[in-house]
Short mmCIF file of C-alpha atoms in Angstrom, two decimals:
data_model
loop_
_atom_site.label_atom_id
_atom_site.label_comp_id
_atom_site.label_asym_id
_atom_site.label_seq_id
_atom_site.Cartn_x
_atom_site.Cartn_y
_atom_site.Cartn_z
CA ASN E 877 383.97 63.46 129.31
CA ASN E 878 383.95 64.81 125.60
CA GLY E 879 382.93 68.23 126.25
CA MET E 880 384.98 71.73 125.95
CA ASN E 881 389.00 70.92 126.68
CA PHE E 882 390.23 72.51 129.88
CA ARG E 883 391.24 75.94 129.34
CA GLU E 884 394.31 77.56 131.52
CA GLN E 885 391.78 79.19 134.06
CA ASP E 886 390.17 75.54 134.75
CA TRP E 887 393.50 73.89 135.32
CA ASP E 888 394.12 77.06 137.66
CA ARG E 889 390.88 76.27 139.55
CA LEU E 890 391.56 72.32 139.69
CA LYS E 891 394.72 72.96 141.97
CA LYS E 892 392.79 75.34 144.44
CA ILE E 893 390.35 74.95 146.99
CA ALA E 894 387.61 77.48 147.71
CA GLU E 895 387.98 78.93 144.50
CA GLY E 896 384.93 77.62 142.54
CA ASN E 897 383.76 78.70 139.19
CA PRO E 898 383.51 82.13 138.74
CA ASP E 899 381.35 81.64 135.50
CA GLU E 900 377.59 82.51 137.13
CA GLN E 901 375.86 79.94 134.76
CA LYS E 902 378.01 77.24 136.10
CA ILE E 903 376.90 75.61 138.99
CA GLY E 904 380.25 74.67 140.89
CA ALA E 905 380.56 77.46 143.60
CA PHE E 906 382.93 76.33 146.53
CA GLY E 907 386.01 74.58 144.37
CA VAL E 908 385.62 71.47 146.64
CA GLY E 909 383.96 68.93 144.56
CA PHE E 910 387.49 67.46 142.64
CA TYR E 911 388.72 67.19 146.01
CA SER E 912 386.52 64.18 146.78
CA VAL E 913 388.59 61.72 144.63
CA PHE E 914 391.21 61.71 147.63
CA SER E 915 388.87 59.75 149.47
CA VAL E 916 389.54 56.94 146.87
CA CYS E 917 392.79 57.66 145.45
CA GLU E 918 396.25 59.02 146.31
CA GLU E 919 397.66 60.39 143.41
CA PRO E 920 394.84 61.66 140.39
CA PHE E 921 395.97 62.20 136.93
CA VAL E 922 393.97 64.43 134.59
CA SER E 923 394.40 64.89 130.73
CA SER E 924 392.65 67.06 128.61
CA GLY E 925 393.40 67.98 125.06
CA ASN E 926 397.18 68.24 124.81
CA SER E 927 397.86 68.96 128.68
CA GLY E 928 398.22 67.02 131.45
CA MET E 929 398.15 67.75 135.53
CA ALA E 930 399.76 65.34 137.96
CA PHE E 931 398.91 65.16 141.82
CA TYR E 932 401.47 64.07 144.02
CA TRP E 933 402.55 63.51 147.65
CA GLN E 934 405.87 64.32 149.30
CA GLY E 935 405.58 63.57 152.73
CA ASP E 936 402.42 65.27 154.08
CA GLN E 937 402.74 67.79 151.13
CA LEU E 938 400.23 67.62 148.13
CA TYR E 939 402.13 68.78 145.07
CA VAL E 940 400.86 69.84 141.42
CA ARG E 941 402.81 69.51 138.29
CA HIS E 942 401.18 70.83 134.84
CA GLY E 943 402.40 70.68 131.45
CA PRO E 944 401.91 69.41 127.80
CA ILE E 945 401.60 65.52 126.99
CA LYS E 946 401.34 63.24 124.09
CA ASN E 947 397.67 62.53 123.81
CA SER E 948 396.62 60.42 120.48
CA ASP E 949 392.86 61.31 121.15
CA SER E 950 392.97 65.28 122.30
CA THR E 951 389.28 64.97 122.10
CA TRP E 952 388.41 63.66 125.75
CA THR E 953 388.96 64.99 129.17
CA THR E 954 390.02 61.87 131.53
CA PHE E 955 390.28 61.49 135.35
CA LEU E 956 392.61 58.62 136.00
CA MET E 957 392.60 57.50 139.52
CA ASP E 958 394.44 54.43 141.00
CA MET E 959 392.34 53.18 143.85
CA ARG E 960 393.81 53.32 147.22
CA ASN E 961 392.53 50.01 147.99
CA PRO E 962 391.05 47.25 145.34
CA LEU E 963 387.55 48.00 144.80
CA LYS E 964 384.40 45.59 143.84
CA LEU E 965 382.68 46.16 140.94
CA PRO E 966 379.58 48.42 142.36
CA ASN E 967 375.99 46.85 142.03
CA LEU E 968 375.04 47.37 138.60
CA ASP E 969 371.38 48.04 139.43
CA GLU E 970 372.62 50.74 141.66
CA PHE E 971 374.92 52.10 139.44
CA CYS E 972 372.79 52.33 136.83
CA ARG E 973 370.05 53.83 138.74
CA PHE E 974 372.58 56.59 140.19
CA LEU E 975 374.05 57.60 136.74
CA THR E 976 370.48 57.77 135.16
CA THR E 977 369.26 60.12 137.90
CA SER E 978 372.37 62.30 137.67
CA LEU E 979 371.40 62.72 133.50
CA GLY E 980 368.00 63.86 134.70
CA PHE E 981 368.50 67.63 134.47
CA THR E 982 371.72 67.77 132.60
CA THR E 983 371.81 70.33 129.34
CA ASN E 984 374.64 69.38 127.58
CA LEU E 985 375.29 65.47 128.47
CA ARG E 986 373.04 63.19 126.89
CA GLN E 987 374.92 59.76 127.14
CA ILE E 988 376.92 58.03 129.43
CA SER E 989 378.74 54.76 128.56
CA VAL E 990 380.24 52.31 131.34
CA TYR E 991 382.89 49.37 130.30
CA PHE E 992 384.46 46.86 132.35
CA ASN E 993 387.61 45.41 130.89
CA GLU E 994 386.73 46.81 127.25
CA ASN E 995 383.10 45.53 127.47
CA GLU E 996 380.36 47.74 127.42
CA LEU E 997 378.00 47.13 131.04
CA LEU E 998 375.53 50.35 130.42
CA ASN E 999 374.51 52.74 127.76
CA ILE E 1000 372.26 55.55 128.99
CA SER E 1001 371.12 58.15 126.72
CA LYS E 1002 368.58 61.22 126.84
CA GLU E 1003 366.78 62.30 123.63
CA ILE E 1004 364.91 65.52 123.60
CA ILE E 1005 361.97 64.71 121.20
CA GLY E 1006 360.17 67.39 119.05
CA HIS E 1007 359.74 71.10 119.75
CA PRO E 1008 359.23 72.56 122.99
CA ARG E 1009 355.67 73.48 124.18
CA SER E 1010 355.13 76.98 125.67
CA ILE E 1011 352.70 77.35 128.12
CA LYS E 1012 350.68 80.53 128.91
CA ILE E 1013 350.89 82.16 132.24
CA ASN E 1014 347.77 83.08 133.56
CA SER E 1015 347.36 86.83 134.37
CA ASN E 1016 345.82 86.21 137.77
CA ILE E 1017 349.40 84.26 138.50
CA ASN E 1018 352.05 87.01 140.25
CA ARG E 1019 355.25 86.05 138.29
CA GLU E 1020 357.57 87.87 140.77
CA SER E 1021 358.80 86.38 143.99
CA PRO E 1022 357.78 88.21 147.51
CA GLU E 1023 361.11 90.25 147.71
CA LYS E 1024 361.16 90.50 143.89
CA LEU E 1025 364.57 89.15 143.32
CA PHE E 1026 363.12 86.49 140.55
CA LYS E 1027 360.53 87.04 138.04
CA LEU E 1028 359.18 83.98 136.05
CA GLU E 1029 359.15 85.36 132.35
CA SER E 1030 358.28 82.15 130.43
CA VAL E 1031 357.83 78.29 130.89
CA ASN E 1032 358.67 75.78 128.38
CA ILE E 1033 357.65 72.03 128.16
CA HIS E 1034 360.17 69.34 126.39
CA ASN E 1035 359.46 65.91 125.75
CA VAL E 1036 362.09 63.65 127.07
CA LYS E 1037 363.02 59.85 126.24
CA PHE E 1038 365.38 57.80 128.43
CA GLU E 1039 366.86 54.86 126.88
CA VAL E 1040 368.97 52.38 129.42
CA ILE E 1041 370.88 49.17 127.58
CA THR E 1042 372.29 46.73 130.09
CA THR E 1043 374.55 43.46 129.76
CA PRO E 1044 373.91 41.30 132.35
CA ARG E 1045 377.36 40.84 134.64
CA THR E 1046 378.61 37.30 133.74
CA VAL E 1047 381.99 35.72 133.88
CA SER E 1048 382.10 35.39 130.14
CA TYR E 1049 380.62 38.21 128.02
CA ARG E 1050 380.72 36.06 124.68
CA ASN E 1051 376.83 35.16 125.04
CA HIS E 1052 375.51 38.10 126.88
CA GLU E 1053 371.95 39.26 126.43
CA LYS E 1054 370.97 42.60 126.12
CA LYS E 1055 368.63 44.43 128.02
CA ARG E 1056 366.45 47.31 126.93
CA VAL E 1057 364.38 50.00 129.09
CA SER E 1058 363.12 53.28 128.11
CA VAL E 1059 360.82 55.97 129.76
CA CYS E 1060 359.37 59.14 128.56
CA PHE E 1061 358.80 62.17 130.78
CA GLN E 1062 358.30 65.77 130.20
CA ILE E 1063 361.01 68.49 131.59
CA ALA E 1064 359.47 71.57 132.43
CA SER E 1065 361.71 74.79 132.18
CA GLY E 1066 361.09 78.15 134.18
CA ASN E 1067 363.14 80.75 132.95
CA LEU E 1068 363.90 83.62 135.47
CA LYS E 1069 364.94 87.23 135.11
CA VAL E 1070 367.17 87.93 138.27
CA GLN E 1071 366.85 91.47 139.91
CA ILE E 1072 369.04 91.98 142.19
CA GLN E 1073 370.39 95.22 143.54
CA ARG E 1074 374.27 96.06 143.61
CA LYS E 1075 374.69 95.86 147.34
CA PHE E 1076 373.29 92.37 147.62
CA SER E 1077 375.05 91.01 144.53
CA SER E 1078 378.38 92.45 145.56
CA GLU E 1079 377.50 90.53 149.18
CA MET E 1080 376.71 87.15 146.95
CA GLU E 1081 379.78 87.42 145.08
CA ARG E 1082 381.94 87.86 148.47
CA LEU E 1083 380.31 84.68 149.65
CA THR E 1084 380.10 82.49 146.66
CA LYS E 1085 383.13 83.62 144.95
CA LYS E 1086 380.81 84.64 141.88
CA LYS E 1087 378.20 87.14 140.84
CA PRO E 1088 374.53 86.02 140.63
CA PRO E 1089 373.42 85.17 137.41
CA SER E 1090 371.32 87.74 135.09
CA LYS E 1091 369.13 84.92 134.41
CA THR E 1092 368.59 81.49 135.52
CA THR E 1093 366.11 78.25 135.06
CA ILE E 1094 364.03 76.28 137.25
CA GLN E 1095 362.97 72.58 136.18
CA ALA E 1096 360.55 69.83 136.78
CA ILE E 1097 360.52 66.39 135.87
CA LEU E 1098 356.86 65.46 134.96
CA PRO E 1099 355.79 62.07 133.70
CA ILE E 1100 353.79 60.92 130.43
CA TYR E 1101 353.93 57.29 130.29
CA SER E 1102 356.64 54.34 130.84
CA ARG E 1103 357.37 51.43 128.75
CA SER E 1104 359.69 48.52 129.67
CA SER E 1105 360.79 45.15 128.47
CA ASP E 1106 361.45 42.64 131.28
CA MET E 1107 361.96 45.37 133.80
CA THR E 1108 363.65 43.54 136.54
CA PHE E 1109 364.85 47.02 138.73
CA ASP E 1110 363.31 49.97 139.11
CA ILE E 1111 366.22 52.45 137.25
CA PHE E 1112 363.95 55.26 137.02
CA LYS E 1113 362.31 55.53 140.28
CA ASP E 1114 364.53 58.49 141.44
CA LEU E 1115 363.72 60.40 138.23
CA LEU E 1116 359.77 59.54 138.94
CA PRO E 1117 359.33 59.14 142.46
CA TYR E 1118 355.63 58.99 142.52
CA PRO E 1119 354.15 58.17 145.22
CA GLU E 1120 357.19 59.03 147.48
CA GLN E 1121 358.46 62.88 147.40
CA GLY E 1122 360.74 64.14 144.73
CA ASN E 1123 364.12 65.90 145.60
CA ILE E 1124 366.00 69.05 145.23
CA PHE E 1125 368.65 68.86 142.29
CA ILE E 1126 371.56 71.04 142.41
CA GLY E 1127 373.72 69.56 139.59
CA PHE E 1128 373.46 66.01 141.45
CA ARG E 1129 370.18 65.25 143.61
CA THR E 1130 370.45 66.57 147.09
CA HIS E 1131 368.83 64.58 150.21
CA GLN E 1132 366.37 67.53 150.47
CA THR E 1133 362.94 66.64 149.49
CA THR E 1134 360.52 68.86 147.52
CA SER E 1135 357.57 68.02 149.65
CA TYR E 1136 355.61 66.56 146.73
CA SER E 1137 355.96 63.94 144.02
CA VAL E 1138 358.12 66.03 141.67
CA ASN E 1139 361.87 66.66 141.17
CA PHE E 1140 363.26 70.15 140.79
CA ALA E 1141 366.52 71.46 139.78
CA ALA E 1142 367.23 74.63 141.07
CA ARG E 1143 370.34 77.36 141.25
CA VAL E 1144 369.79 77.44 144.93
CA ILE E 1145 372.95 78.03 146.99
CA PRO E 1146 374.09 74.79 149.03
CA THR E 1147 376.06 74.72 152.14
CA VAL E 1148 379.68 73.39 151.49
CA GLU E 1149 378.75 69.47 151.38
CA ARG E 1150 376.13 70.18 148.57
CA GLU E 1151 373.41 68.21 150.14
CA SER E 1152 371.52 71.01 152.10
CA ILE E 1153 370.12 74.52 151.04
CA ASP E 1154 371.68 77.24 152.82
CA PHE E 1155 369.55 79.38 155.17
CA ALA E 1156 372.23 80.00 157.77
CA GLU E 1157 373.87 83.11 156.11
CA LYS E 1158 371.42 85.94 155.96
CA THR E 1159 371.98 87.32 152.28
CA LEU E 1160 372.18 83.28 150.87
CA SER E 1161 369.06 82.52 153.24
CA VAL E 1162 367.13 85.70 151.13
CA TYR E 1163 368.31 84.24 147.78
CA ASN E 1164 367.30 80.85 148.52
CA THR E 1165 364.23 81.75 149.67
CA GLU E 1166 363.42 83.70 146.72
CA MET E 1167 364.34 80.70 144.45
CA LEU E 1168 361.92 78.43 146.41
CA CYS E 1169 359.16 80.77 146.20
CA SER E 1170 359.69 80.86 142.26
CA ILE E 1171 359.73 77.00 142.58
CA GLY E 1172 356.41 77.13 144.24
CA ALA E 1173 355.02 79.56 141.57
CA LEU E 1174 356.31 77.56 138.88
CA CYS E 1175 354.42 74.30 140.48
CA ARG E 1176 351.23 76.36 140.27
CA VAL E 1177 351.61 77.45 136.68
CA LEU E 1178 352.17 73.68 135.99
CA TYR E 1179 349.25 72.64 137.93
CA GLU E 1180 346.87 74.79 136.23
CA ASP E 1181 348.10 74.31 132.63
CA GLU E 1182 347.24 70.06 133.50
CA MET E 1183 343.66 71.20 134.72
CA ASN E 1184 343.33 73.37 132.05
CA GLN E 1185 344.04 70.88 129.44
CA ILE E 1186 341.51 68.56 131.55
CA SER E 1187 338.67 71.14 131.23
CA GLN E 1188 339.21 71.43 127.67
CA LEU E 1189 338.79 67.63 126.69
CA TYR E 1190 335.98 67.40 129.28
CA GLN E 1191 333.79 69.79 127.08
CA HIS E 1192 334.11 67.42 124.70
CA LYS E 1193 333.96 64.24 126.71
CA SER E 1194 332.41 61.18 125.76
CA ASP E 1195 331.42 58.64 127.94
CA GLU E 1196 334.62 56.29 126.99
CA ASN E 1197 337.16 59.11 128.08
CA GLN E 1198 335.42 60.49 131.07
CA LEU E 1199 337.22 57.67 133.60
CA MET E 1200 340.58 58.58 131.67
CA LEU E 1201 340.05 62.46 132.39
CA GLU E 1202 338.89 61.95 136.24
CA GLU E 1203 342.14 59.27 136.68
CA CYS E 1204 343.98 61.87 135.03
CA SER E 1205 342.94 64.73 137.25
CA VAL E 1206 343.26 62.44 140.47
CA ARG E 1207 347.07 61.87 139.44
CA ILE E 1208 347.79 65.58 139.00
CA LEU E 1209 345.89 66.13 142.44
CA ASN E 1210 348.10 63.65 143.94
CA HIS E 1211 351.39 64.98 142.67
CA PHE E 1212 350.74 68.40 143.54
CA THR E 1213 349.62 67.39 147.18
CA PHE E 1214 352.17 68.67 149.43
CA GLU E 1215 353.82 66.68 152.42
CA GLN E 1216 356.09 67.69 155.08
CA SER E 1217 359.69 68.04 153.35
CA THR E 1218 362.43 66.37 155.01
CA PRO E 1219 365.12 66.98 156.57
CA ASP E 1220 364.05 70.79 156.36
CA VAL E 1221 360.71 71.25 156.80
CA LYS E 1222 360.99 74.99 155.79
CA VAL E 1223 362.01 73.87 152.31
CA GLY E 1224 358.49 72.59 151.65
CA ASN E 1225 356.78 75.19 153.30
CA ILE E 1226 358.12 77.74 151.63
CA ILE E 1227 357.26 76.34 148.20
CA GLU E 1228 353.47 75.41 149.54
CA SER E 1229 352.96 78.99 150.75
CA GLN E 1230 354.00 80.49 147.54
CA PHE E 1231 351.99 77.80 145.58
CA TYR E 1232 348.84 79.25 147.07
CA ARG E 1233 349.72 82.67 147.46
CA CYS E 1234 351.00 83.76 144.05
CA CYS E 1235 347.29 82.96 142.41
CA SER E 1236 344.39 85.34 143.10
CA SER E 1237 342.15 82.62 141.98
CA GLN E 1238 340.71 79.61 143.58
CA LEU E 1239 342.46 76.17 142.98
CA SER E 1240 341.14 74.40 139.97
CA ILE E 1241 339.86 71.06 140.53
CA LEU E 1242 337.65 68.87 138.44
CA SER E 1243 334.12 67.87 140.04
CA THR E 1244 331.14 66.01 138.90
CA HIS E 1245 329.84 69.16 137.23
CA GLY E 1246 333.30 69.57 135.17
#
C-alpha cells in the first residue's frame, strides 16, 4: 500500500487489540482487523517508511519489537506474512472478483496489481470519469431520518470506469496473452449531516472507542452499461448484482443483503466480526436504524431522479426511442423492487419503510400515458 506511512499512533494501535482507529472519518472501530493475519501466519513483519515492527512468539506469549530499519523504498507500507503452511495460488477468477469488488467504494485506492514470481497476473484500475452531477432533491422528500440523527444535505453522481487486465495462469509466461475487461457504472454519494446530542455521542464513544462523525457519506452503485472482450468469467457480478440482491459494504462487502439489486456502502456500526449490523446494543441500534433510514431516503431520491429523466425524454419521444424508454423504466422498477433481505430481514424492512415514508407524493411510474 503506497498511501501515507505509519505514524507513531498507527504503530501503537497495530500492537493493541480492541483499540480501533479513533479517527471518526475512518472505518476501523474495534482494532481486530490486523489480527486476522495470525490465522495463516505465525510472525508477521510490517514495514512502513523507515520503521518496522516484528511480531514473535516466546512460548505462548506474543511479543512485539519496533524500531528503525534500512528501507531502500520508503514509499511503501508492506505486510510480510510467511505462511504457516504452504498454500496454493488462489483461483485467479475468484481472487480477481474479490479484489474488484473490494475496490468498489474505496475513495483513495484506485489500482491493485497482483504478482506471482515477479510476473503480473492481475491489474485492476478504477477511474473517475468527468465531473460529478448534482441531483436536485425534491421539496416533498423529507431529508431527515425519523429521530433526526441524520440529514441528507446533497446527492452527487460520479461516472466510474473499471478495467481489469489478466494474464492466464500458465507454466510459462513468455507467450502469455492478456485479457482486458471493462465496465462503466455510476456511484451515487449521499452526503449526511450528523446531528447527535452530547449524551448520545458520549455513549457511542464509550462503545466504539471513537466519536461519531460530524458528517458522513452513504453510497450506491448504479449501472450504466458494460463492455467486455472475450469475457470468460463474471468478475463484476458482485458490483452489479442484478437481478440478485446487493449487499451492505462496511469497508469490505458484508453478507448482509440490501433487499434490492443495488449495493450500498454506509458507516453503520457492525458486530465485531464485521459481517452483521449491530442491533443488539440499544444506542448502536438507534444509530444503525437511523443510518439505514437515510439509505431508504437516498433510494427514493435516486429512483425519482431516474424517473424524472425518463419523463423529460418521454415528452419529446419518437417512435424509435419509446421502446428504449419503456425498457429503461422496467430496469429501474426492477432495481428498486424490494425483496426480503438476508440474513437479517430487519435491514430491508427499515430501508423499504423509509423509501415510501420519506416522500409525501406518490411513486412516479411510466404508464401508457407518460
